[in-house]
Amino acid sequence: MRILVNNIKSTNSTLLVRQLKRIRSFPVDVWGTDISAAGHIASSNFVDRYFQAPNINNEKEYLQFINELSDKHKIDYLFVSTDKEVRFLNRHKDEITIPFDNCPSDTINIFQDKLEANRSIEKMGIKVPTIYDSLFGKDKVIFRKRCSVSSQGIYIVDLSKASHIENHFHTDWFAQKYETGTTYVVDIFADKNGSPKLILPRKSLEKQMGSAFRSQIVKHDKLIQICKQIYSKYRIPGLSNVEFIENDSGIYFIEINLRIGGSASEGMIASFNYVEQYLDHFVNGANLESLEYYMNCVAWDSIVSRYYDEVLFNASLDS
């Protein structure tokens, strides 16, 4: 099975490459692309074949590159791993010649817009941080860019203390009450129909550079039920993740990412490499076990910490 992972310098794609290389129940060749030359990013040394790609922002050239790669090398499956790729494939789904799985267009349109996502989730009776139309008399607020990635597009300010603030009063930004508390990221593995087969909450214990660095895998029943409620309406297939904040006032929805999380490896270490089950189901058509079955495969309350390693690429030795 020949699998393509793009933008492999990203944390999400690096995780995918690592988990794909660990599959043993069927043969997998992992091919990767990125805009950098081979050796200039660590993950180019981990894939079976690497290709330098045009920037995805140049959509016409990138589309041609992907399709030529597929036609020439017979790629079996494209594993979607980044937010930009989710949106790109949604726009060009009828032109891509490599098989892939993505969310329905209407679901993508909702959750790529953080304001629309919060409003939609709030209508379901799930708490979200208060969305402000006016900031008069407010204290600490968070400005969020409506279409942004991870921790980018965020500006936090205490209006009661700041002598001046950045100008984010634009239609592509919105303001919410700044909620503090315990951060949870819930990794979701769902079947082709968007029915969850694994709901894996991770309690953030430490962050570095905006990403979870140390987490605890917790069986948080309320979070699991909220995720079931969300996914019963928005049938999101494959791998995704949902972020929440919990404090004395309750549990607040923050966002959904329609792709694998960059820290999902923390949950896999405490459970199993469900990337294998994903491929077997989405590519080979294998049936999946029940949610209850996979939830019993988790080492609940485990604490997982991450570390970073270095990779050397010596072009002179390689030649």
PDB file of C-alpha atoms in Angstrom:
ATOM      1  CA  MET A   1       0.000   0.000   0.000  1.00  0.00           C
ATOM      2  CA  ARG A   2       1.527   3.309  -1.097  1.00  0.00           C
ATOM      3  CA  ILE A   3       0.517   6.217   1.149  1.00  0.00           C
ATOM      4  CA  LEU A   4       1.207   9.900   0.463  1.00  0.00           C
ATOM      5  CA  VAL A   5       1.632  12.430   3.276  1.00  0.00           C
ATOM      6  CA  ASN A   6       2.145  16.074   2.317  1.00  0.00           C
ATOM      7  CA  ASN A   7       3.693  18.993   4.220  1.00  0.00           C
ATOM      8  CA  ILE A   8       5.754  16.554   6.262  1.00  0.00           C
ATOM      9  CA  LYS A   9       7.594  19.245   8.194  1.00  0.00           C
ATOM     10  CA  SER A  10       4.393  19.870  10.164  1.00  0.00           C
ATOM     11  CA  THR A  11       3.980  18.183  13.537  1.00  0.00           C
ATOM     12  CA  ASN A  12       0.797  16.454  12.363  1.00  0.00           C
ATOM     13  CA  SER A  13       2.450  14.958   9.283  1.00  0.00           C
ATOM     14  CA  THR A  14       5.582  13.918  11.181  1.00  0.00           C
ATOM     15  CA  LEU A  15       3.354  12.038  13.622  1.00  0.00           C
ATOM     16  CA  LEU A  16       1.538  10.339  10.753  1.00  0.00           C
ATOM     17  CA  VAL A  17       4.778   9.269   9.082  1.00  0.00           C
ATOM     18  CA  ARG A  18       6.058   7.788  12.328  1.00  0.00           C
ATOM     19  CA  GLN A  19       2.832   5.861  12.992  1.00  0.00           C
ATOM     20  CA  LEU A  20       2.570   4.636   9.391  1.00  0.00           C
ATOM     21  CA  LYS A  21       6.107   3.236   9.587  1.00  0.00           C
ATOM     22  CA  ARG A  22       5.101   1.227  12.667  1.00  0.00           C
ATOM     23  CA  ILE A  23       2.369  -0.727  10.881  1.00  0.00           C
ATOM     24  CA  ARG A  24       3.211  -4.443  10.622  1.00  0.00           C
ATOM     25  CA  SER A  25      -0.040  -6.189   9.688  1.00  0.00           C
ATOM     26  CA  PHE A  26       0.177  -5.150   6.003  1.00  0.00           C
ATOM     27  CA  PRO A  27       2.943  -3.566   3.882  1.00  0.00           C
ATOM     28  CA  VAL A  28       2.976   0.233   3.760  1.00  0.00           C
ATOM     29  CA  ASP A  29       5.275   2.464   1.714  1.00  0.00           C
ATOM     30  CA  VAL A  30       5.211   6.022   3.002  1.00  0.00           C
ATOM     31  CA  TRP A  31       5.879   8.771   0.476  1.00  0.00           C
ATOM     32  CA  GLY A  32       6.248  12.374   1.562  1.00  0.00           C
ATOM     33  CA  THR A  33       6.346  15.849   0.056  1.00  0.00           C
ATOM     34  CA  ASP A  34       7.182  19.345   1.226  1.00  0.00           C
ATOM     35  CA  ILE A  35       8.464  22.607  -0.209  1.00  0.00           C
ATOM     36  CA  SER A  36      11.974  22.106   1.202  1.00  0.00           C
ATOM     37  CA  ALA A  37      14.789  20.101  -0.354  1.00  0.00           C
ATOM     38  CA  ALA A  38      15.486  16.596   0.955  1.00  0.00           C
ATOM     39  CA  GLY A  39      17.376  16.657   4.231  1.00  0.00           C
ATOM     40  CA  HIS A  40      16.324  20.194   5.122  1.00  0.00           C
ATOM     41  CA  ILE A  41      13.452  18.814   7.206  1.00  0.00           C
ATOM     42  CA  ALA A  42      13.787  15.825   9.529  1.00  0.00           C
ATOM     43  CA  SER A  43      10.807  13.873   8.197  1.00  0.00           C
ATOM     44  CA  SER A  44      12.279  13.666   4.695  1.00  0.00           C
ATOM     45  CA  ASN A  45      14.676  11.103   6.191  1.00  0.00           C
ATOM     46  CA  PHE A  46      11.847   8.988   7.594  1.00  0.00           C
ATOM     47  CA  VAL A  47       9.781   8.363   4.439  1.00  0.00           C
ATOM     48  CA  ASP A  48      10.461   5.709   1.803  1.00  0.00           C
ATOM     49  CA  ARG A  49      10.486   8.315  -0.973  1.00  0.00           C
ATOM     50  CA  TYR A  50      10.521  12.088  -0.790  1.00  0.00           C
ATOM     51  CA  PHE A  51       9.552  14.727  -3.371  1.00  0.00           C
ATOM     52  CA  GLN A  52       9.990  18.480  -3.226  1.00  0.00           C
ATOM     53  CA  ALA A  53       6.587  20.076  -3.849  1.00  0.00           C
ATOM     54  CA  PRO A  54       5.366  23.515  -4.892  1.00  0.00           C
ATOM     55  CA  ASN A  55       3.691  25.649  -2.257  1.00  0.00           C
ATOM     56  CA  ILE A  56       0.056  24.676  -1.654  1.00  0.00           C
ATOM     57  CA  ASN A  57      -0.846  28.375  -1.915  1.00  0.00           C
ATOM     58  CA  ASN A  58      -0.078  28.074  -5.637  1.00  0.00           C
ATOM     59  CA  GLU A  59      -3.120  25.878  -6.071  1.00  0.00           C
ATOM     60  CA  LYS A  60      -2.945  25.250  -9.818  1.00  0.00           C
ATOM     61  CA  GLU A  61       0.700  24.167  -9.715  1.00  0.00           C
ATOM     62  CA  TYR A  62       0.193  22.130  -6.549  1.00  0.00           C
ATOM     63  CA  LEU A  63      -2.832  20.339  -7.988  1.00  0.00           C
ATOM     64  CA  GLN A  64      -0.879  19.438 -11.124  1.00  0.00           C
ATOM     65  CA  PHE A  65       2.035  18.179  -9.011  1.00  0.00           C
ATOM     66  CA  ILE A  66      -0.195  15.935  -6.868  1.00  0.00           C
ATOM     67  CA  ASN A  67      -2.025  14.453  -9.844  1.00  0.00           C
ATOM     68  CA  GLU A  68       1.191  13.818 -11.803  1.00  0.00           C
ATOM     69  CA  LEU A  69       2.664  12.099  -8.763  1.00  0.00           C
ATOM     70  CA  SER A  70      -0.430   9.918  -8.513  1.00  0.00           C
ATOM     71  CA  ASP A  71      -0.567   9.052 -12.204  1.00  0.00           C
ATOM     72  CA  LYS A  72       3.133   8.229 -12.469  1.00  0.00           C
ATOM     73  CA  HIS A  73       3.612   6.318  -9.229  1.00  0.00           C
ATOM     74  CA  LYS A  74       0.143   4.877  -8.546  1.00  0.00           C
ATOM     75  CA  ILE A  75      -0.437   6.302  -5.075  1.00  0.00           C
ATOM     76  CA  ASP A  76      -3.079   4.265  -3.241  1.00  0.00           C
ATOM     77  CA  TYR A  77      -4.165   6.860  -0.706  1.00  0.00           C
ATOM     78  CA  LEU A  78      -3.599  10.470   0.330  1.00  0.00           C
ATOM     79  CA  PHE A  79      -3.588  10.916   4.116  1.00  0.00           C
ATOM     80  CA  VAL A  80      -4.941  14.398   4.895  1.00  0.00           C
ATOM     81  CA  SER A  81      -2.938  15.913   7.746  1.00  0.00           C
ATOM     82  CA  THR A  82      -3.125  19.733   7.783  1.00  0.00           C
ATOM     83  CA  ASP A  83      -5.827  22.408   7.879  1.00  0.00           C
ATOM     84  CA  LYS A  84      -4.700  23.935   4.590  1.00  0.00           C
ATOM     85  CA  GLU A  85      -4.912  20.552   2.927  1.00  0.00           C
ATOM     86  CA  VAL A  86      -8.422  19.957   4.259  1.00  0.00           C
ATOM     87  CA  ARG A  87      -9.549  23.215   2.642  1.00  0.00           C
ATOM     88  CA  PHE A  88      -7.560  22.645  -0.563  1.00  0.00           C
ATOM     89  CA  LEU A  89      -8.983  19.163  -1.099  1.00  0.00           C
ATOM     90  CA  ASN A  90     -12.475  20.442  -0.374  1.00  0.00           C
ATOM     91  CA  ARG A  91     -12.115  23.010  -3.162  1.00  0.00           C
ATOM     92  CA  HIS A  92     -10.603  20.520  -5.635  1.00  0.00           C
ATOM     93  CA  LYS A  93     -12.197  17.234  -4.587  1.00  0.00           C
ATOM     94  CA  ASP A  94     -13.476  16.527  -8.085  1.00  0.00           C
ATOM     95  CA  GLU A  95     -10.050  17.113  -9.659  1.00  0.00           C
ATOM     96  CA  ILE A  96      -7.795  15.058  -7.354  1.00  0.00           C
ATOM     97  CA  THR A  97      -6.899  11.654  -8.821  1.00  0.00           C
ATOM     98  CA  ILE A  98      -5.596  10.138  -5.550  1.00  0.00           C
ATOM     99  CA  PRO A  99      -8.193   8.513  -3.274  1.00  0.00           C
ATOM    100  CA  PHE A 100      -8.658  10.397   0.003  1.00  0.00           C
ATOM    101  CA  ASP A 101     -11.285  10.933   2.662  1.00  0.00           C
ATOM    102  CA  ASN A 102     -12.466  14.332   3.821  1.00  0.00           C
ATOM    103  CA  CYS A 103     -15.399  15.816   5.685  1.00  0.00           C
ATOM    104  CA  PRO A 104     -18.537  16.925   3.857  1.00  0.00           C
ATOM    105  CA  SER A 105     -18.157  20.441   2.439  1.00  0.00           C
ATOM    106  CA  ASP A 106     -20.806  21.973   4.698  1.00  0.00           C
ATOM    107  CA  THR A 107     -19.035  20.605   7.791  1.00  0.00           C
ATOM    108  CA  ILE A 108     -15.698  22.002   6.613  1.00  0.00           C
ATOM    109  CA  ASN A 109     -17.285  25.384   5.954  1.00  0.00           C
ATOM    110  CA  ILE A 110     -18.625  25.508   9.525  1.00  0.00           C
ATOM    111  CA  PHE A 111     -15.538  24.400  11.412  1.00  0.00           C
ATOM    112  CA  GLN A 112     -12.912  26.258   9.399  1.00  0.00           C
ATOM    113  CA  ASP A 113     -14.648  29.428  10.634  1.00  0.00           C
ATOM    114  CA  LYS A 114     -14.153  29.552  14.413  1.00  0.00           C
ATOM    115  CA  LEU A 115     -16.981  32.048  14.918  1.00  0.00           C
ATOM    116  CA  GLU A 116     -19.440  29.970  12.926  1.00  0.00           C
ATOM    117  CA  ALA A 117     -18.248  26.842  14.752  1.00  0.00           C
ATOM    118  CA  ASN A 118     -18.845  28.401  18.177  1.00  0.00           C
ATOM    119  CA  ARG A 119     -22.297  29.628  17.186  1.00  0.00           C
ATOM    120  CA  SER A 120     -23.261  26.223  15.784  1.00  0.00           C
ATOM    121  CA  ILE A 121     -22.069  24.353  18.864  1.00  0.00           C
ATOM    122  CA  GLU A 122     -23.796  26.836  21.187  1.00  0.00           C
ATOM    123  CA  LYS A 123     -27.089  26.145  19.407  1.00  0.00           C
ATOM    124  CA  MET A 124     -26.701  22.506  20.471  1.00  0.00           C
ATOM    125  CA  GLY A 125     -26.809  23.564  24.131  1.00  0.00           C
ATOM    126  CA  ILE A 126     -23.062  23.161  24.633  1.00  0.00           C
ATOM    127  CA  LYS A 127     -21.256  26.002  26.392  1.00  0.00           C
ATOM    128  CA  VAL A 128     -18.834  28.243  24.489  1.00  0.00           C
ATOM    129  CA  PRO A 129     -16.983  31.291  25.855  1.00  0.00           C
ATOM    130  CA  THR A 130     -19.320  34.293  25.622  1.00  0.00           C
ATOM    131  CA  ILE A 131     -19.136  35.915  22.187  1.00  0.00           C
ATOM    132  CA  TYR A 132     -18.997  39.697  22.535  1.00  0.00           C
ATOM    133  CA  ASP A 133     -20.721  42.133  20.215  1.00  0.00           C
ATOM    134  CA  SER A 134     -19.603  45.029  22.412  1.00  0.00           C
ATOM    135  CA  LEU A 135     -16.534  45.271  24.672  1.00  0.00           C
ATOM    136  CA  PHE A 136     -17.922  48.053  26.861  1.00  0.00           C
ATOM    137  CA  GLY A 137     -17.329  47.211  30.542  1.00  0.00           C
ATOM    138  CA  LYS A 138     -15.479  43.959  29.752  1.00  0.00           C
ATOM    139  CA  ASP A 139     -12.212  42.837  31.355  1.00  0.00           C
ATOM    140  CA  LYS A 140     -10.007  40.108  29.902  1.00  0.00           C
ATOM    141  CA  VAL A 141     -10.967  39.110  26.364  1.00  0.00           C
ATOM    142  CA  ILE A 142      -9.542  36.982  23.593  1.00  0.00           C
ATOM    143  CA  PHE A 143      -9.619  38.112  19.978  1.00  0.00           C
ATOM    144  CA  ARG A 144      -9.637  35.177  17.555  1.00  0.00           C
ATOM    145  CA  LYS A 145      -9.122  35.191  13.832  1.00  0.00           C
ATOM    146  CA  ARG A 146     -12.064  33.396  12.292  1.00  0.00           C
ATOM    147  CA  CYS A 147      -9.949  31.294   9.921  1.00  0.00           C
ATOM    148  CA  SER A 148      -6.623  30.429  11.538  1.00  0.00           C
ATOM    149  CA  VAL A 149      -4.465  27.458  12.523  1.00  0.00           C
ATOM    150  CA  SER A 150      -3.759  26.173  16.056  1.00  0.00           C
ATOM    151  CA  SER A 151      -2.593  28.976  18.376  1.00  0.00           C
ATOM    152  CA  GLN A 152      -2.105  31.445  15.523  1.00  0.00           C
ATOM    153  CA  GLY A 153      -4.602  34.268  15.096  1.00  0.00           C
ATOM    154  CA  ILE A 154      -5.044  34.864  18.838  1.00  0.00           C
ATOM    155  CA  TYR A 155      -4.711  38.110  20.778  1.00  0.00           C
ATOM    156  CA  ILE A 156      -5.420  38.217  24.529  1.00  0.00           C
ATOM    157  CA  VAL A 157      -5.805  41.517  26.372  1.00  0.00           C
ATOM    158  CA  ASP A 158      -7.090  42.736  29.753  1.00  0.00           C
ATOM    159  CA  LEU A 159      -9.150  45.798  28.834  1.00  0.00           C
ATOM    160  CA  SER A 160      -9.252  46.962  32.456  1.00  0.00           C
ATOM    161  CA  LYS A 161      -5.454  47.272  32.563  1.00  0.00           C
ATOM    162  CA  ALA A 162      -4.231  47.881  29.008  1.00  0.00           C
ATOM    163  CA  SER A 163      -3.404  51.461  28.035  1.00  0.00           C
ATOM    164  CA  HIS A 164      -3.772  50.559  24.372  1.00  0.00           C
ATOM    165  CA  ILE A 165      -4.761  47.462  22.366  1.00  0.00           C
ATOM    166  CA  GLU A 166      -4.075  46.103  18.917  1.00  0.00           C
ATOM    167  CA  ASN A 167      -6.703  46.791  16.301  1.00  0.00           C
ATOM    168  CA  HIS A 168      -8.534  43.532  15.634  1.00  0.00           C
ATOM    169  CA  PHE A 169     -11.906  45.143  15.051  1.00  0.00           C
ATOM    170  CA  HIS A 170     -12.355  43.550  11.627  1.00  0.00           C
ATOM    171  CA  THR A 171     -14.964  41.192  10.223  1.00  0.00           C
ATOM    172  CA  ASP A 172     -12.403  38.384  10.014  1.00  0.00           C
ATOM    173  CA  TRP A 173     -11.844  38.549  13.791  1.00  0.00           C
ATOM    174  CA  PHE A 174     -14.215  38.154  16.743  1.00  0.00           C
ATOM    175  CA  ALA A 175     -13.966  38.571  20.523  1.00  0.00           C
ATOM    176  CA  GLN A 176     -14.883  36.202  23.351  1.00  0.00           C
ATOM    177  CA  LYS A 177     -14.632  36.105  27.109  1.00  0.00           C
ATOM    178  CA  TYR A 178     -11.227  34.775  28.087  1.00  0.00           C
ATOM    179  CA  GLU A 179     -11.903  31.550  29.972  1.00  0.00           C
ATOM    180  CA  THR A 180      -9.151  30.008  32.094  1.00  0.00           C
ATOM    181  CA  GLY A 181      -9.069  26.489  33.461  1.00  0.00           C
ATOM    182  CA  THR A 182      -7.950  23.009  32.514  1.00  0.00           C
ATOM    183  CA  THR A 183      -7.407  22.411  28.808  1.00  0.00           C
ATOM    184  CA  TYR A 184      -8.506  19.119  27.284  1.00  0.00           C
ATOM    185  CA  VAL A 185      -7.917  17.897  23.746  1.00  0.00           C
ATOM    186  CA  VAL A 186     -10.086  14.953  22.720  1.00  0.00           C
ATOM    187  CA  ASP A 187      -8.757  12.807  19.884  1.00  0.00           C
ATOM    188  CA  ILE A 188     -11.514  11.192  17.827  1.00  0.00           C
ATOM    189  CA  PHE A 189     -11.212   8.180  15.527  1.00  0.00           C
ATOM    190  CA  ALA A 190     -14.428   7.672  13.548  1.00  0.00           C
ATOM    191  CA  ASP A 191     -15.473   5.309  10.772  1.00  0.00           C
ATOM    192  CA  LYS A 192     -16.400   6.261   7.198  1.00  0.00           C
ATOM    193  CA  ASN A 193     -19.858   7.309   8.364  1.00  0.00           C
ATOM    194  CA  GLY A 194     -18.501   9.606  11.068  1.00  0.00           C
ATOM    195  CA  SER A 195     -19.466   7.303  13.932  1.00  0.00           C
ATOM    196  CA  PRO A 196     -16.808   7.532  16.697  1.00  0.00           C
ATOM    197  CA  LYS A 197     -14.852   4.355  17.422  1.00  0.00           C
ATOM    198  CA  LEU A 198     -12.448   5.937  19.906  1.00  0.00           C
ATOM    199  CA  ILE A 199     -12.921   9.083  22.036  1.00  0.00           C
ATOM    200  CA  LEU A 200      -9.686   9.833  23.849  1.00  0.00           C
ATOM    201  CA  PRO A 201      -9.542  12.879  26.167  1.00  0.00           C
ATOM    202  CA  ARG A 202      -6.088  14.244  27.027  1.00  0.00           C
ATOM    203  CA  LYS A 203      -5.688  16.592  29.984  1.00  0.00           C
ATOM    204  CA  SER A 204      -2.970  19.150  29.309  1.00  0.00           C
ATOM    205  CA  LEU A 205      -0.338  19.255  32.062  1.00  0.00           C
ATOM    206  CA  GLU A 206       2.322  21.268  30.230  1.00  0.00           C
ATOM    207  CA  LYS A 207       2.548  23.151  26.945  1.00  0.00           C
ATOM    208  CA  GLN A 208       5.530  24.217  24.879  1.00  0.00           C
ATOM    209  CA  MET A 209       5.234  26.490  21.847  1.00  0.00           C
ATOM    210  CA  GLY A 210       1.441  26.169  21.950  1.00  0.00           C
ATOM    211  CA  SER A 211       1.402  22.369  21.792  1.00  0.00           C
ATOM    212  CA  ALA A 212       0.818  19.755  24.471  1.00  0.00           C
ATOM    213  CA  PHE A 213       4.142  18.556  25.866  1.00  0.00           C
ATOM    214  CA  ARG A 214       2.931  16.534  28.856  1.00  0.00           C
ATOM    215  CA  SER A 215      -0.595  15.147  29.195  1.00  0.00           C
ATOM    216  CA  GLN A 216      -2.715  12.718  31.157  1.00  0.00           C
ATOM    217  CA  ILE A 217      -5.080  10.338  29.380  1.00  0.00           C
ATOM    218  CA  VAL A 218      -8.363  10.615  31.280  1.00  0.00           C
ATOM    219  CA  LYS A 219     -11.729   8.906  30.985  1.00  0.00           C
ATOM    220  CA  HIS A 220     -13.742  12.102  31.388  1.00  0.00           C
ATOM    221  CA  ASP A 221     -17.341  10.947  31.019  1.00  0.00           C
ATOM    222  CA  LYS A 222     -18.829  14.432  30.500  1.00  0.00           C
ATOM    223  CA  LEU A 223     -16.368  15.253  27.728  1.00  0.00           C
ATOM    224  CA  ILE A 224     -16.997  11.899  26.084  1.00  0.00           C
ATOM    225  CA  GLN A 225     -20.756  12.525  26.132  1.00  0.00           C
ATOM    226  CA  ILE A 226     -20.356  16.021  24.680  1.00  0.00           C
ATOM    227  CA  CYS A 227     -18.238  14.612  21.858  1.00  0.00           C
ATOM    228  CA  LYS A 228     -20.853  11.945  21.163  1.00  0.00           C
ATOM    229  CA  GLN A 229     -23.458  14.715  20.953  1.00  0.00           C
ATOM    230  CA  ILE A 230     -21.356  16.785  18.525  1.00  0.00           C
ATOM    231  CA  TYR A 231     -20.471  13.825  16.307  1.00  0.00           C
ATOM    232  CA  SER A 232     -24.056  12.590  16.187  1.00  0.00           C
ATOM    233  CA  LYS A 233     -24.898  15.824  14.354  1.00  0.00           C
ATOM    234  CA  TYR A 234     -21.670  16.491  12.461  1.00  0.00           C
ATOM    235  CA  ARG A 235     -20.631  13.119  11.113  1.00  0.00           C
ATOM    236  CA  ILE A 236     -16.874  13.738  10.859  1.00  0.00           C
ATOM    237  CA  PRO A 237     -15.085  10.684   9.427  1.00  0.00           C
ATOM    238  CA  GLY A 238     -11.525   9.613  10.165  1.00  0.00           C
ATOM    239  CA  LEU A 239      -9.210  11.427  12.566  1.00  0.00           C
ATOM    240  CA  SER A 240     -10.051  14.749  14.215  1.00  0.00           C
ATOM    241  CA  ASN A 241      -9.802  16.439  17.598  1.00  0.00           C
ATOM    242  CA  VAL A 242     -11.856  18.752  19.798  1.00  0.00           C
ATOM    243  CA  GLU A 243     -10.510  21.263  22.325  1.00  0.00           C
ATOM    244  CA  PHE A 244     -12.281  22.239  25.547  1.00  0.00           C
ATOM    245  CA  ILE A 245     -11.600  24.298  28.681  1.00  0.00           C
ATOM    246  CA  GLU A 246     -13.094  23.242  32.012  1.00  0.00           C
ATOM    247  CA  ASN A 247     -13.427  25.460  35.084  1.00  0.00           C
ATOM    248  CA  ASP A 248     -15.875  25.980  37.963  1.00  0.00           C
ATOM    249  CA  SER A 249     -18.467  27.373  35.532  1.00  0.00           C
ATOM    250  CA  GLY A 250     -18.503  24.256  33.355  1.00  0.00           C
ATOM    251  CA  ILE A 251     -17.016  22.815  30.177  1.00  0.00           C
ATOM    252  CA  TYR A 252     -16.478  25.191  27.250  1.00  0.00           C
ATOM    253  CA  PHE A 253     -16.055  24.191  23.627  1.00  0.00           C
ATOM    254  CA  ILE A 254     -13.110  25.941  21.961  1.00  0.00           C
ATOM    255  CA  GLU A 255     -12.661  24.392  18.512  1.00  0.00           C
ATOM    256  CA  ILE A 256     -12.668  21.306  16.299  1.00  0.00           C
ATOM    257  CA  ASN A 257      -9.731  20.436  14.046  1.00  0.00           C
ATOM    258  CA  LEU A 258     -10.755  18.298  11.074  1.00  0.00           C
ATOM    259  CA  ARG A 259      -7.461  16.361  10.962  1.00  0.00           C
ATOM    260  CA  ILE A 260      -5.167  14.425  13.252  1.00  0.00           C
ATOM    261  CA  GLY A 261      -3.753  16.407  16.168  1.00  0.00           C
ATOM    262  CA  GLY A 262      -0.048  17.079  16.382  1.00  0.00           C
ATOM    263  CA  SER A 263      -0.024  15.630  19.911  1.00  0.00           C
ATOM    264  CA  ALA A 264      -2.222  12.616  19.133  1.00  0.00           C
ATOM    265  CA  SER A 265       0.812  10.370  19.612  1.00  0.00           C
ATOM    266  CA  GLU A 266       0.353  10.872  23.368  1.00  0.00           C
ATOM    267  CA  GLY A 267      -2.968   9.066  23.175  1.00  0.00           C
ATOM    268  CA  MET A 268      -1.637   6.378  20.837  1.00  0.00           C
ATOM    269  CA  ILE A 269       1.159   5.505  23.234  1.00  0.00           C
ATOM    270  CA  ALA A 270      -1.453   5.009  25.958  1.00  0.00           C
ATOM    271  CA  SER A 271      -3.743   2.976  23.693  1.00  0.00           C
ATOM    272  CA  PHE A 272      -2.798   1.618  20.249  1.00  0.00           C
ATOM    273  CA  ASN A 273      -1.680   2.796  16.823  1.00  0.00           C
ATOM    274  CA  TYR A 274      -5.151   3.421  15.451  1.00  0.00           C
ATOM    275  CA  VAL A 275      -3.652   4.810  12.227  1.00  0.00           C
ATOM    276  CA  GLU A 276      -3.378   1.113  11.314  1.00  0.00           C
ATOM    277  CA  GLN A 277      -7.094   0.513  11.890  1.00  0.00           C
ATOM    278  CA  TYR A 278      -7.849   3.723  10.013  1.00  0.00           C
ATOM    279  CA  LEU A 279      -6.022   2.557   6.871  1.00  0.00           C
ATOM    280  CA  ASP A 280      -7.393  -0.963   7.072  1.00  0.00           C
ATOM    281  CA  HIS A 281     -10.917   0.480   7.224  1.00  0.00           C
ATOM    282  CA  PHE A 282     -10.682   3.420   4.811  1.00  0.00           C
ATOM    283  CA  VAL A 283      -8.445   1.764   2.204  1.00  0.00           C
ATOM    284  CA  ASN A 284      -8.936  -1.986   2.596  1.00  0.00           C
ATOM    285  CA  GLY A 285     -12.596  -1.789   3.593  1.00  0.00           C
ATOM    286  CA  ALA A 286     -12.124  -3.747   6.829  1.00  0.00           C
ATOM    287  CA  ASN A 287     -14.810  -3.566   9.495  1.00  0.00           C
ATOM    288  CA  LEU A 288     -14.062  -1.814  12.780  1.00  0.00           C
ATOM    289  CA  GLU A 289     -14.861  -2.942  16.299  1.00  0.00           C
ATOM    290  CA  SER A 290     -17.288  -1.028  18.522  1.00  0.00           C
ATOM    291  CA  LEU A 291     -16.555   2.141  20.469  1.00  0.00           C
ATOM    292  CA  GLU A 292     -16.733   0.148  23.694  1.00  0.00           C
ATOM    293  CA  TYR A 293     -14.151  -2.350  22.409  1.00  0.00           C
ATOM    294  CA  TYR A 294     -11.567   0.298  21.535  1.00  0.00           C
ATOM    295  CA  MET A 295     -12.224   2.309  24.718  1.00  0.00           C
ATOM    296  CA  ASN A 296     -11.199  -0.787  26.674  1.00  0.00           C
ATOM    297  CA  CYS A 297      -7.818  -0.718  24.902  1.00  0.00           C
ATOM    298  CA  VAL A 298      -6.770   2.516  26.635  1.00  0.00           C
ATOM    299  CA  ALA A 299      -4.451   2.757  29.645  1.00  0.00           C
ATOM    300  CA  TRP A 300      -6.541   5.406  31.390  1.00  0.00           C
ATOM    301  CA  ASP A 301      -4.849   7.893  33.749  1.00  0.00           C
ATOM    302  CA  SER A 302      -1.471   7.375  32.061  1.00  0.00           C
ATOM    303  CA  ILE A 303       0.822  10.397  31.952  1.00  0.00           C
ATOM    304  CA  VAL A 304       2.653  10.875  28.682  1.00  0.00           C
ATOM    305  CA  SER A 305       5.482  13.332  28.030  1.00  0.00           C
ATOM    306  CA  ARG A 306       7.141  14.173  24.733  1.00  0.00           C
ATOM    307  CA  TYR A 307      10.709  14.894  23.758  1.00  0.00           C
ATOM    308  CA  TYR A 308      12.442  16.170  20.659  1.00  0.00           C
ATOM    309  CA  ASP A 309      15.339  14.563  18.818  1.00  0.00           C
ATOM    310  CA  GLU A 310      17.768  15.707  16.146  1.00  0.00           C
ATOM    311  CA  VAL A 311      18.295  14.219  12.689  1.00  0.00           C
ATOM    312  CA  LEU A 312      21.492  14.590  10.639  1.00  0.00           C
ATOM    313  CA  PHE A 313      21.406  14.670   6.861  1.00  0.00           C
ATOM    314  CA  ASN A 314      24.816  14.620   5.176  1.00  0.00           C
ATOM    315  CA  ALA A 315      24.432  15.215   1.457  1.00  0.00           C
ATOM    316  CA  SER A 316      28.048  14.239   0.732  1.00  0.00           C
ATOM    317  CA  LEU A 317      27.592  10.843   2.390  1.00  0.00           C
ATOM    318  CA  ASP A 318      24.242  10.337   0.722  1.00  0.00           C
ATOM    319  CA  SER A 319      25.753  10.824  -2.724  1.00  0.00           C
TER     320      SER A 319
END
